[in-house]
């Protein structure tokens, strides 16, 4: 059995964060494990409270997993603060972590900070150089590179800068583009566009978590990066297409094993 570890925040409504990551790992046939960095009180309408875990329990969770179990890939999501970023970076270093997928989570769809703005520099310094692949959305890419990322031209420019910062592979996600939802993958040499028609729906809670976890699941199963990104794009597209209304706000993506089996992703 292949394994993947998610190091991320908990979303009480189950649509994003650790919960979306574990559902994605399971649907793609990978055994999911978790280290929780923060707990959010969250639902389809927004985030009402955040509690950060302390460094000791975060590093203990990561060490407990790595000292006992072979981890085939790790996905990093919500980190909240500079202290948590430093703790996670040290823990991954100590445990010789491989196949690190860094989803540079900053702000929830409902507008709450999931990473303090002053921690962006720590993310750049401590974790981007350790990542095999980073997956910023347009807003996160802009915050990381220091210029506006708004279209394919600026996405390409941002991918070059993020690669120079130390991420071997970069996917700049186009979920927030005007028009189609095209993502861009840069491997340090070539730019590859993953085109996709925009699905007309409001139920997109957890799309970023779903996508990055699907990449980690692919890497855990031994796929090449480009194939892991291609499968993840297909996975998230199906997950959004079958996203549904839950609660009063933005509903979640769908992780039903049978859908992905039918699509040949498992
Ligand atoms: N309406 C849509 N139709 C098709 N694909 C979409 C749509 N919205 C997002 N995607 C795709 O979903 C994936 C996640 O992208 P997105 O930009 O939504 O991430 P994100 O903003 O980080 O998500 P989150 O708010 O969950 O953190 C990308 O592959 C993106 O292209
Ligand atoms: C805990 C958590 N992680 C990530 C996201 C994605 O924005 C979210 N809404 N909540």
XYZ file of C-alpha atoms and ligand atoms in Angstrom:
307
model
C 0.000 0.000 0.000
C 1.341 3.431 -0.958
C 1.045 6.195 1.626
C 0.716 9.973 1.659
C 0.918 12.394 4.580
C -0.965 15.673 4.703
C 0.394 18.440 6.929
C -2.455 20.956 6.989
C -5.315 22.585 8.860
C -8.606 20.975 9.829
C -11.834 22.238 8.214
C -14.766 21.331 10.463
C -17.159 21.322 7.496
C -15.091 18.657 5.739
C -14.812 20.394 2.353
C -11.203 21.610 2.468
C -8.036 21.119 4.536
C -7.055 17.792 6.086
C -10.516 16.338 5.459
C -10.451 17.016 1.686
C -6.874 15.725 1.512
C -7.691 12.409 3.182
C -10.808 11.921 1.021
C -8.726 12.541 -2.103
C -5.983 10.111 -1.021
C -8.607 7.440 -0.337
C -10.476 7.918 -3.600
C -7.185 7.572 -5.471
C -6.244 4.384 -3.603
C -3.498 5.790 -1.366
C -3.387 5.353 2.433
C -3.729 8.825 3.978
C -2.076 10.077 7.185
C -2.172 13.511 8.797
C -0.338 16.063 10.924
C -2.650 18.902 11.952
C -1.148 22.410 12.032
C -4.260 24.348 13.027
C -7.947 23.816 13.677
C -10.431 26.028 11.899
C -14.074 26.376 12.823
C -15.357 26.631 9.287
C -18.418 25.911 7.196
C -19.653 26.591 3.669
C -20.144 30.283 4.567
C -16.767 31.062 6.139
C -14.190 30.666 8.897
C -15.233 31.759 12.402
C -12.259 30.694 14.582
C -8.680 29.485 14.133
C -6.460 27.771 16.746
C -2.859 27.067 15.878
C -1.290 23.883 17.239
C 1.983 24.357 19.123
C 5.348 23.401 17.599
C 5.808 20.432 19.905
C 2.636 18.608 18.829
C 3.159 19.449 15.148
C 6.690 18.062 15.056
C 5.638 15.078 17.232
C 2.898 14.147 14.732
C 5.328 14.320 11.806
C 8.046 12.366 13.659
C 5.514 9.726 14.806
C 4.573 9.037 11.196
C 8.072 9.121 9.672
C 9.805 7.079 12.373
C 7.362 4.206 11.893
C 5.971 4.307 8.352
C 7.426 4.780 4.860
C 5.878 8.002 3.521
C 5.702 7.981 -0.278
C 4.601 11.612 -0.656
C 3.708 14.564 1.540
C 1.289 17.398 0.873
C 1.532 20.662 2.812
C -1.493 22.956 3.134
C -2.479 25.586 5.744
C 0.491 26.662 7.890
C -0.878 29.813 9.549
C 2.336 31.301 11.010
C 6.099 31.630 10.578
C 6.655 29.462 13.628
C 4.613 26.616 12.123
C 6.431 26.946 8.789
C 9.799 26.681 10.552
C 8.628 23.697 12.607
C 7.355 21.851 9.524
C 10.516 22.642 7.525
C 12.762 21.319 10.339
C 10.627 18.205 10.804
C 10.709 17.394 7.084
C 14.479 17.945 6.980
C 15.048 15.733 10.041
C 12.984 12.934 8.467
C 14.533 13.221 4.979
C 11.081 13.784 3.451
C 10.756 13.180 -0.293
C 8.072 14.096 -2.845
C 6.970 17.300 -1.112
C 3.907 18.982 -2.654
C 3.546 22.507 -1.246
C 0.113 24.101 -1.636
C 0.856 27.704 -0.671
C -2.483 28.257 1.102
C -2.947 31.908 2.129
C -6.590 33.046 2.141
C -9.803 30.982 2.209
C -12.415 31.462 -0.544
C -14.488 33.302 2.063
C -11.628 35.785 2.675
C -10.044 34.651 5.994
C -6.273 34.604 6.420
C -5.027 31.011 6.690
C -1.430 32.297 6.558
C -0.483 35.525 8.302
C 0.716 37.992 5.648
C 4.026 38.510 7.507
C 4.749 34.752 7.147
C 4.969 34.855 3.333
C 8.714 35.578 3.484
C 9.289 32.604 5.802
C 7.423 30.373 3.338
C 9.706 31.601 0.545
C 12.863 31.074 2.596
C 12.106 27.802 4.445
C 9.723 25.696 2.379
C 9.711 26.660 -1.297
C 13.329 25.458 -1.712
C 12.383 22.087 -0.178
C 9.345 21.532 -2.399
C 9.390 19.179 -5.347
C 6.337 21.040 -6.604
C 4.468 24.192 -5.501
C 0.854 24.901 -6.489
C -0.050 28.585 -5.938
C -3.280 30.112 -7.215
C -3.128 33.538 -8.890
C -3.345 35.505 -5.648
C -0.718 33.360 -3.894
C 1.618 33.536 -6.889
C 1.309 37.354 -6.843
C 2.126 37.511 -3.112
C 5.147 35.240 -3.570
C 6.689 36.904 -6.626
C 5.766 40.516 -5.867
C 3.940 41.374 -9.113
C 0.365 40.875 -10.295
C -0.307 37.407 -11.731
C -3.512 37.764 -13.725
C -3.127 36.000 -17.087
C -1.108 33.307 -18.863
C 1.749 35.723 -19.626
C 2.227 36.703 -15.972
C 1.649 33.074 -14.860
C 4.655 32.077 -17.004
C 6.772 34.875 -15.526
C 5.754 33.843 -11.996
C 6.590 30.178 -12.677
C 10.136 31.189 -13.680
C 10.592 33.207 -10.470
C 9.213 30.433 -8.228
C 11.509 27.917 -9.907
C 14.453 30.254 -9.228
C 13.356 30.424 -5.566
C 14.037 26.680 -5.410
C 10.852 24.774 -6.286
C 11.836 22.127 -8.836
C 8.354 22.151 -10.424
C 5.736 24.880 -10.342
C 2.014 24.724 -11.158
C 0.368 28.137 -11.294
C -3.368 27.392 -11.055
C -5.781 29.247 -13.243
C -8.908 28.551 -11.225
C -9.345 32.305 -10.700
C -8.596 33.361 -14.295
C -11.212 35.186 -16.317
C -12.484 32.572 -18.765
C -11.193 28.998 -18.906
C -9.527 27.317 -15.888
C -6.103 26.647 -17.450
C -3.170 25.655 -15.214
C 0.492 26.102 -16.099
C 3.231 23.589 -15.230
C 6.916 24.581 -15.420
C 9.631 21.957 -14.909
C 12.625 24.291 -15.093
C 12.841 23.877 -18.875
C 9.443 23.685 -20.506
C 6.093 25.388 -19.890
C 3.051 23.116 -20.279
C -0.505 24.375 -20.266
C -3.253 22.132 -18.905
C -6.338 23.609 -20.556
C -9.796 23.188 -19.170
C -13.201 24.733 -19.748
C -14.528 26.593 -16.698
C -17.290 24.635 -14.990
C -20.130 26.982 -14.089
C -20.701 26.315 -10.407
C -20.402 28.072 -7.069
C -19.537 24.799 -5.303
C -15.749 25.033 -5.334
C -14.893 24.766 -1.627
C -11.637 22.799 -1.373
C -10.606 22.746 -5.034
C -7.001 23.714 -4.238
C -6.680 21.124 -1.451
C -8.189 18.445 -3.706
C -5.815 19.263 -6.582
C -2.585 19.290 -4.528
C -3.553 16.087 -2.675
C -4.278 14.362 -5.967
C -0.779 15.336 -7.155
C 0.684 13.877 -3.922
C -1.349 10.674 -4.418
C 0.036 10.347 -7.955
C 3.611 10.837 -6.750
C 3.036 8.306 -3.958
C 1.984 5.782 -6.609
C 5.195 6.450 -8.528
C 3.845 8.600 -11.369
C 6.163 11.078 -13.106
C 5.364 14.658 -12.107
C 3.716 15.555 -15.423
C 1.471 12.495 -15.210
C 0.666 13.206 -11.560
C -0.396 16.763 -12.517
C -2.411 15.529 -15.526
C -4.278 12.961 -13.405
C -4.797 15.537 -10.614
C -6.281 17.970 -13.129
C -8.675 15.265 -14.366
C -9.508 14.354 -10.766
C -10.267 17.922 -9.666
C -12.319 18.545 -12.796
C -14.551 15.547 -12.018
C -14.634 16.561 -8.327
C -15.851 20.071 -9.292
C -18.296 18.781 -11.924
C -19.904 16.651 -9.196
C -19.532 19.304 -6.490
C -22.808 19.806 -4.680
C -24.856 22.141 -2.571
C -24.241 21.551 1.138
C -25.187 24.098 3.775
C -26.006 27.690 2.902
C -22.846 28.701 1.056
C -20.099 27.327 -1.190
C -20.476 23.543 -1.378
C -17.587 21.037 -1.568
C -15.910 19.003 -4.285
C -16.950 15.358 -4.603
C -14.674 12.384 -3.789
C -16.693 9.356 -4.783
C -14.409 6.418 -5.559
C -16.718 5.016 -8.278
C -16.562 8.258 -10.327
C -12.787 8.072 -10.548
C -12.751 4.367 -11.237
C -15.150 4.943 -14.139
C -12.867 7.717 -15.448
C -9.896 5.315 -15.357
C -7.954 7.336 -12.761
C -7.581 4.367 -10.399
N -14.858 26.558 -12.073
C -13.857 25.740 -12.377
N -13.910 24.942 -13.465
C -12.913 24.095 -13.776
N -11.772 23.994 -13.061
C -11.636 24.779 -11.973
C -12.655 25.698 -11.573
N -12.242 26.331 -10.438
C -11.029 25.822 -10.134
N -10.639 24.907 -11.068
C -9.413 24.110 -11.057
O -9.274 23.593 -9.727
C -7.890 23.539 -9.351
C -7.703 24.373 -8.089
O -7.589 25.730 -8.484
P -8.024 26.993 -7.660
O -7.432 28.166 -8.373
O -9.506 26.966 -7.445
O -7.291 26.706 -6.294
P -7.341 27.517 -4.955
O -7.807 28.906 -5.167
O -6.008 27.327 -4.329
O -8.437 26.708 -4.147
P -8.830 26.920 -2.573
O -9.675 28.123 -2.476
O -9.548 25.630 -2.274
O -7.542 27.082 -1.814
C -7.117 24.040 -10.572
O -6.752 22.936 -11.357
C -8.136 24.914 -11.286
O -7.846 25.096 -12.636
C -8.157 24.343 6.760
C -8.233 24.868 5.373
N -7.189 24.649 4.532
C -7.241 25.102 3.263
C -8.351 25.795 2.799
C -8.392 26.236 1.355
O -8.645 27.520 1.151
C -9.418 26.011 3.706
N -10.554 26.681 3.335
N -9.336 25.542 4.977
